[in-house]
Short mmCIF file of C-alpha atoms (C1' of nucleotides) in Angstrom, two decimals:
data_model
loop_
_atom_site.label_atom_id
_atom_site.label_comp_id
_atom_site.label_asym_id
_atom_site.label_seq_id
_atom_site.Cartn_x
_atom_site.Cartn_y
_atom_site.Cartn_z
CA MET A 1 13.21 -32.08 1.01
CA ILE A 2 10.54 -30.10 0.09
CA GLN A 3 7.03 -30.87 0.96
CA ARG A 4 3.85 -29.80 -1.57
CA ARG A 5 0.35 -29.44 -0.50
CA ALA A 6 -2.36 -28.24 -2.45
CA PHE A 7 -5.98 -27.08 -1.97
CA GLU A 8 -8.48 -25.09 -3.84
CA ILE A 9 -10.34 -22.00 -3.04
CA ALA A 10 -13.95 -20.97 -4.23
CA PRO A 11 -14.32 -17.10 -3.97
CA ALA A 12 -17.22 -15.02 -3.78
CA PRO A 13 -18.32 -14.62 -7.72
CA PRO A 14 -18.05 -12.70 -9.98
CA TYR A 15 -14.37 -12.61 -9.50
CA ASP A 16 -11.62 -12.45 -12.35
CA PHE A 17 -8.07 -13.67 -10.80
CA ALA A 18 -6.01 -12.46 -14.30
CA LEU A 19 -7.51 -8.70 -13.05
CA ALA A 20 -5.87 -9.10 -9.85
CA LEU A 21 -2.85 -10.46 -11.29
CA HIS A 22 -2.42 -7.70 -13.92
CA TYR A 23 -2.62 -5.08 -10.80
CA VAL A 24 -0.23 -7.06 -8.99
CA ARG A 25 2.23 -7.01 -11.86
CA HIS A 26 2.14 -3.44 -12.69
CA ALA A 27 1.81 -2.14 -8.89
CA HIS A 28 5.15 -0.65 -8.03
CA THR A 29 3.90 -1.51 -4.35
CA SER A 30 4.52 -5.00 -5.38
CA ILE A 31 7.93 -6.06 -4.55
CA LEU A 32 8.22 -9.47 -3.00
CA GLU A 33 5.58 -10.97 -5.77
CA ARG A 34 6.62 -13.23 -8.86
CA GLY A 35 3.56 -13.56 -10.60
CA ASP A 36 3.26 -13.67 -14.60
CA GLU A 37 -0.18 -12.96 -16.24
CA THR A 38 -1.70 -16.32 -14.85
CA ILE A 39 -0.06 -17.47 -11.93
CA TYR A 40 1.04 -15.83 -8.23
CA ARG A 41 3.96 -16.67 -6.68
CA ARG A 42 5.15 -15.27 -3.09
CA ALA A 43 6.82 -16.31 -0.28
CA LEU A 44 5.57 -15.94 3.19
CA ARG A 45 6.11 -17.01 6.63
CA LEU A 46 2.96 -18.64 7.85
CA ALA A 47 2.78 -20.24 11.10
CA GLY A 48 6.58 -20.26 11.79
CA ARG A 49 7.37 -21.64 8.68
CA ASP A 50 8.80 -19.69 5.41
CA VAL A 51 7.00 -21.52 2.26
CA LEU A 52 6.12 -20.43 -0.98
CA LEU A 53 2.46 -19.90 -2.16
CA VAL A 54 1.60 -20.62 -5.75
CA ALA A 55 -1.79 -19.82 -7.27
CA HIS A 56 -3.76 -19.50 -10.40
CA ALA A 57 -7.15 -19.27 -11.45
CA THR A 58 -9.15 -22.40 -13.24
CA GLY A 59 -13.22 -22.32 -13.93
CA THR A 60 -14.99 -19.13 -14.84
CA ILE A 61 -15.51 -15.39 -13.59
CA SER A 62 -19.06 -16.33 -12.57
CA GLU A 63 -17.65 -19.68 -10.95
CA PRO A 64 -14.03 -18.91 -9.95
CA ARG A 65 -11.63 -21.25 -8.27
CA LEU A 66 -8.29 -20.94 -6.93
CA GLN A 67 -5.64 -23.65 -7.19
CA VAL A 68 -3.01 -23.36 -4.39
CA GLU A 69 0.29 -25.21 -3.79
CA VAL A 70 1.99 -24.66 -0.98
CA ALA A 71 5.54 -25.79 -0.97
CA GLY A 72 8.67 -25.52 2.07
CA GLU A 73 10.60 -27.30 4.46
CA THR A 74 7.34 -27.69 6.44
CA VAL A 75 3.85 -27.49 5.26
CA ASP A 76 1.80 -28.84 8.07
CA ASP A 77 -2.21 -28.43 8.68
CA ALA A 78 -1.27 -25.07 10.51
CA VAL A 79 0.44 -23.82 7.72
CA LEU A 80 -2.18 -24.98 5.30
CA ALA A 81 -4.90 -23.04 7.21
CA GLU A 82 -2.92 -19.85 7.04
CA ALA A 83 -2.03 -19.84 3.75
CA ASP A 84 -5.94 -20.19 2.79
CA ALA A 85 -6.68 -17.43 5.31
CA ARG A 86 -4.09 -15.26 4.05
CA LEU A 87 -4.93 -15.58 0.39
CA ARG A 88 -8.48 -15.21 1.02
CA HIS A 89 -7.45 -11.60 2.69
CA ILE A 90 -4.75 -10.34 0.33
CA PHE A 91 -7.38 -11.00 -2.77
CA THR A 92 -10.72 -10.43 -0.47
CA LEU A 93 -11.92 -13.59 -1.92
CA ASP A 94 -14.88 -13.68 0.90
CA ILE A 95 -16.80 -10.67 0.30
CA ASP A 96 -19.55 -10.44 -1.88
CA PRO A 97 -18.44 -7.10 -4.37
CA ALA A 98 -22.69 -7.01 -5.14
CA PRO A 99 -23.13 -3.96 -2.67
CA PHE A 100 -19.88 -2.20 -3.64
CA LEU A 101 -21.00 -2.30 -7.44
CA GLU A 102 -24.49 -1.05 -6.47
CA VAL A 103 -22.94 1.88 -4.93
CA ALA A 104 -20.62 2.55 -7.60
CA MET A 105 -23.03 2.73 -10.22
CA ALA A 106 -25.15 5.21 -8.17
CA ASP A 107 -22.43 7.77 -8.97
CA PRO A 108 -21.79 8.15 -12.91
CA VAL A 109 -18.22 9.32 -13.04
CA PHE A 110 -17.08 6.70 -10.57
CA ALA A 111 -19.26 4.16 -12.69
CA ARG A 112 -17.01 4.81 -15.47
CA VAL A 113 -14.11 3.70 -13.31
CA ALA A 114 -15.50 0.76 -11.73
CA ALA A 115 -18.30 -0.93 -14.21
CA PRO A 116 -15.68 -2.10 -16.71
CA TYR A 117 -14.06 -4.39 -13.99
CA PRO A 118 -16.71 -6.25 -11.81
CA GLY A 119 -14.56 -9.04 -11.39
CA LEU A 120 -11.84 -6.49 -10.03
CA ARG A 121 -11.65 -6.75 -5.70
CA PRO A 122 -8.89 -4.67 -3.59
CA VAL A 123 -5.60 -6.58 -3.46
CA LEU A 124 -4.12 -6.20 -0.40
CA MET A 125 -0.62 -6.21 1.44
CA ALA A 126 0.06 -9.59 2.56
CA SER A 127 0.83 -8.20 5.95
CA PRO A 128 -0.27 -4.85 8.26
CA TYR A 129 3.55 -4.72 9.01
CA GLU A 130 4.32 -4.98 5.47
CA SER A 131 1.85 -2.36 4.58
CA LEU A 132 3.64 0.00 7.09
CA ILE A 133 6.91 -0.08 6.24
CA GLY A 134 5.78 0.16 2.46
CA ALA A 135 3.55 3.19 3.37
CA ILE A 136 6.14 4.72 5.64
CA ILE A 137 8.89 4.52 2.80
CA GLY A 138 6.31 5.51 -0.01
CA GLN A 139 5.40 9.09 1.67
CA GLN A 140 6.06 12.06 -0.46
CA ILE A 141 8.02 10.20 -3.15
CA THR A 142 7.33 8.53 -6.68
CA THR A 143 5.92 5.17 -6.49
CA ALA A 144 8.73 3.82 -8.71
CA PHE A 145 11.27 5.54 -6.39
CA ALA A 146 9.86 4.14 -3.05
CA ALA A 147 9.82 0.18 -5.07
CA LYS A 148 13.75 0.93 -5.35
CA VAL A 149 14.13 1.77 -1.69
CA LYS A 150 11.82 -1.10 -0.42
CA ARG A 151 13.96 -3.47 -2.66
CA ALA A 152 17.01 -2.22 -0.85
CA LEU A 153 15.55 -2.30 2.48
CA PHE A 154 14.55 -6.26 1.62
CA ASP A 155 18.04 -7.25 0.08
CA LEU A 156 19.65 -5.54 3.04
CA ALA A 157 17.74 -8.02 5.48
CA GLY A 158 18.33 -10.73 3.04
CA ARG A 159 15.88 -13.27 3.62
CA SER A 160 14.95 -15.63 1.00
CA ILE A 161 13.73 -19.22 0.54
CA GLU A 162 14.85 -21.52 -2.08
CA ILE A 163 12.26 -23.77 -4.20
CA ASP A 164 13.34 -25.31 -7.41
CA SER A 165 16.67 -23.46 -7.21
CA VAL A 166 14.89 -20.23 -7.63
CA HIS A 167 15.39 -17.82 -4.61
CA TYR A 168 12.11 -15.95 -3.49
CA PRO A 169 12.83 -12.60 -1.22
CA LEU A 170 10.96 -12.80 2.01
CA LEU A 171 9.55 -9.83 4.06
CA PRO A 172 12.12 -9.33 6.86
CA GLU A 173 10.83 -10.20 10.64
CA PRO A 174 10.05 -6.89 12.07
CA ALA A 175 12.91 -7.76 15.01
CA GLU A 176 15.39 -7.65 11.82
CA VAL A 177 14.60 -4.61 10.87
CA ALA A 178 14.65 -3.09 13.85
CA ALA A 179 18.51 -4.30 14.38
CA LEU A 180 19.35 -2.72 11.36
CA ASP A 181 21.96 0.09 11.34
CA PRO A 182 20.53 3.63 10.38
CA ALA A 183 23.49 4.31 8.55
CA GLU A 184 22.85 1.51 6.18
CA LEU A 185 19.89 2.93 5.05
CA LEU A 186 20.84 6.18 4.62
CA ALA A 187 23.21 4.67 2.32
CA ARG A 188 20.09 2.99 0.67
CA GLN A 189 18.60 6.43 0.09
CA PHE A 190 16.23 6.55 3.14
CA SER A 191 16.19 10.08 4.33
CA ARG A 192 16.86 10.61 8.04
CA GLN A 193 13.31 10.56 9.43
CA LYS A 194 11.93 7.67 7.15
CA ALA A 195 14.91 5.54 8.44
CA ALA A 196 14.30 6.53 12.10
CA THR A 197 10.72 6.00 11.47
CA VAL A 198 11.10 2.42 10.08
CA LEU A 199 13.28 1.39 12.98
CA ASN A 200 10.93 2.60 15.36
CA VAL A 201 7.85 1.33 13.83
CA SER A 202 9.85 -2.08 13.44
CA ARG A 203 10.88 -1.79 17.10
CA ALA A 204 7.20 -1.39 18.34
CA VAL A 205 5.87 -4.79 16.11
CA ALA A 206 8.89 -6.50 17.63
CA SER A 207 8.35 -5.98 21.14
CA GLY A 208 4.56 -6.32 20.81
CA GLU A 209 3.80 -2.49 21.85
CA LEU A 210 2.20 -2.18 17.89
CA ASN A 211 0.17 -5.31 17.78
CA PHE A 212 -1.92 -5.64 14.52
CA ALA A 213 -4.01 -8.50 15.47
CA ALA A 214 -4.95 -6.67 18.51
CA LEU A 215 -5.67 -3.30 17.10
CA SER A 216 -7.67 -4.96 14.03
CA SER A 217 -10.57 -5.96 16.29
CA LEU A 218 -11.03 -1.70 17.28
CA PRO A 219 -13.32 0.70 15.35
CA PRO A 220 -11.36 2.46 12.30
CA ASP A 221 -11.20 5.58 14.19
CA GLU A 222 -9.30 4.20 17.42
CA ILE A 223 -7.00 2.24 14.70
CA LEU A 224 -6.06 5.66 13.32
CA ALA A 225 -5.47 6.98 16.65
CA ARG A 226 -2.95 4.55 17.91
CA LEU A 227 -1.08 4.13 14.75
CA THR A 228 -0.75 8.11 14.29
CA GLN A 229 0.92 7.83 17.74
CA HIS A 230 3.85 6.64 16.37
CA LYS A 231 6.19 9.82 15.32
CA GLY A 232 6.43 9.53 11.49
CA VAL A 233 3.32 7.97 10.90
CA GLY A 234 0.66 10.68 9.72
CA ARG A 235 -2.84 10.06 8.76
CA TRP A 236 -2.34 9.16 5.42
CA THR A 237 0.02 6.25 6.27
CA ALA A 238 -2.25 5.31 9.14
CA GLU A 239 -5.18 5.42 6.39
CA VAL A 240 -3.14 3.25 3.94
CA VAL A 241 -2.30 0.56 6.72
CA LEU A 242 -5.91 0.69 7.24
CA MET A 243 -7.21 -0.13 4.06
CA ARG A 244 -4.38 -1.82 2.04
CA GLY A 245 -2.88 -3.71 5.15
CA LEU A 246 -6.06 -4.19 7.57
CA GLY A 247 -8.56 -4.46 4.61
CA ALA A 248 -10.95 -1.96 6.40
CA HIS A 249 -13.59 -1.53 3.20
CA ASP A 250 -14.22 2.01 4.20
CA ALA A 251 -10.97 3.59 4.61
CA ILE A 252 -9.83 6.08 2.51
CA PRO A 253 -6.35 7.75 2.51
CA ALA A 254 -8.06 11.13 1.16
CA GLY A 255 -4.87 12.93 0.83
CA ASP A 256 -3.09 10.88 -1.39
CA VAL A 257 -1.89 12.86 -4.24
CA GLY A 258 -2.68 10.28 -6.73
CA LEU A 259 -6.25 9.96 -5.71
CA ARG A 260 -6.61 13.85 -5.44
CA ALA A 261 -4.83 14.09 -9.01
CA VAL A 262 -7.29 11.58 -10.66
CA ILE A 263 -10.31 12.67 -8.84
CA GLY A 264 -9.65 16.04 -9.79
CA ARG A 265 -9.28 14.61 -13.50
CA ALA A 266 -12.58 12.48 -13.37
CA TYR A 267 -14.88 15.38 -12.04
CA GLY A 268 -13.41 17.94 -14.21
CA LEU A 269 -11.72 20.39 -11.99
CA GLY A 270 -8.84 21.06 -13.91
CA ARG A 271 -6.32 20.70 -11.27
CA HIS A 272 -5.75 18.16 -8.07
CA ALA A 273 -9.18 17.78 -5.87
CA THR A 274 -8.14 19.07 -2.12
CA GLU A 275 -8.43 16.48 0.62
CA ALA A 276 -11.65 18.07 1.69
CA GLU A 277 -12.83 17.63 -1.73
CA VAL A 278 -11.63 13.81 -1.96
CA ARG A 279 -13.77 13.28 1.83
CA ALA A 280 -16.41 15.21 0.22
CA ARG A 281 -16.95 13.03 -2.95
CA ALA A 282 -16.60 9.67 -1.09
CA GLU A 283 -19.56 10.43 1.13
CA ALA A 284 -21.35 8.84 -1.96
CA TRP A 285 -19.19 5.42 -1.68
CA ALA A 286 -19.60 5.48 2.25
CA GLY A 287 -19.75 1.70 3.67
CA TRP A 288 -17.14 0.98 0.18
CA ARG A 289 -14.41 4.05 0.11
CA GLY A 290 -11.82 1.67 0.72
CA TRP A 291 -12.77 -0.43 -2.20
CA ALA A 292 -13.41 2.82 -4.08
CA THR A 293 -9.95 4.09 -3.14
CA PHE A 294 -8.41 0.72 -5.15
CA PHE A 295 -10.44 1.07 -7.92
CA TRP A 296 -9.31 4.89 -8.57
CA TRP A 297 -5.66 3.51 -8.00
CA HIS A 298 -6.17 0.79 -10.42
CA GLN A 299 -7.02 3.71 -12.74
CA VAL A 300 -3.96 5.49 -12.36
CA GLN A 301 -2.23 2.37 -12.92
CA LEU A 302 -4.19 1.71 -16.33
CA GLU A 303 -3.27 5.37 -17.41
CA ARG A 304 0.35 4.61 -16.17
CA VAL A 305 0.79 1.31 -18.17
CA ALA A 306 -1.21 2.92 -21.13
CA ARG A 307 1.36 5.93 -21.05
CA SER A 308 4.30 3.59 -20.96
CA ASP A 309 3.37 1.18 -23.89
"C1'" DA B 1 17.26 24.60 -12.47
"C1'" DT B 2 12.59 23.90 -11.17
"C1'" DC B 3 8.83 21.64 -9.55
"C1'" DC B 4 6.76 17.48 -8.30
"C1'" DA B 5 5.97 12.69 -5.93
"C1'" DG B 6 0.73 7.55 -3.07
"C1'" DG B 7 3.59 13.18 3.45
"C1'" DC B 8 5.17 14.97 8.33
"C1'" DT B 9 6.21 17.31 12.25
"C1'" DC B 10 6.08 21.92 14.36
"C1'" DC B 11 4.90 26.17 14.63
"C1'" DT B 12 1.74 30.49 13.85
"C1'" DG B 13 -2.55 32.96 13.98
"C1'" DC C 1 -8.60 24.18 14.77
"C1'" DA C 2 -6.77 25.78 10.14
"C1'" DG C 3 -3.06 26.75 7.33
"C1'" DG C 4 1.83 26.84 6.00
"C1'" DA C 5 6.99 26.94 6.49
"C1'" DG C 6 10.68 23.91 6.41
"C1'" DC C 7 12.27 18.99 5.87
"C1'" DA C 8 14.34 15.16 3.13
"C1'" DT C 9 14.76 12.59 -0.81
"C1'" DG C 10 15.65 11.29 -6.05
"C1'" DG C 11 13.65 12.09 -11.30
"C1'" DA C 12 11.42 13.93 -14.98
#
DNA sequence: ATCCAGGCTCCTG
DNA sequence: CAGGAGCATGGA
């Protein structure tokens, strides 16, 4: 039997869930989400239970509400509490965007990217581990190819739940990934280094040597230092985890090619900005560089979607 | 074929 | 510390 329980979230306004769903739907990094224009669906392991989260918006942008349903074999209070916390984290629901918008408006170039979307807010990965695996796989390859490789990894691990005759894929547990045969990954278009790195960090997470809950209470620089001690995890990967996995408002992966390209275009350089130039520009968004990164990536996505139409 | 893509490591100077 | 060679993958 499937249990279903519902609750409501009141995000800090202004908030436009449709913009978040648009981002999720078109992001190559979204592998496990099964949303459409109005509904977000995602299977997750919460409080030790595999469940499906279903969310849709009601209300208005200035008085937003999210209606959430949790379905699974066991949906107890602990599961419900984690579902609430996780959604607030993924969609950055509890943060007042006003200070960010103020910073954004002070930079005329960035304002053109941010101002049209006052109801948009960073969409994070559902867990730090997921962001780490995704970032490692995404190193130095196109987002489309990275999506293909990630999908292959999740298929290989093969975890899913079935609700109403629909199978929803689940993120494999770190221990399950760690137990995979590297040859299986190489056969699925992993490079040797990426296969080794994914297996090694999964082992570290499974053993508790790498503990994101403990990490998250440390200063950002310390988190970066800890993460980059793992071979195959460089500054870019660590900054992506910090920003999109842990939700650090001010973390920016300034070496990112996409970011360098869009910033080069926006500021009329006629070429990719260098990492140093990105960091210099980003001083203007201090305190909110993670949010700014998300808005730039959103801009990149809008341009890509426009081209493909 | 050549260049590029949401890099990393290791080795020079 | 900065810069760059070499590495690994598939796609345009």
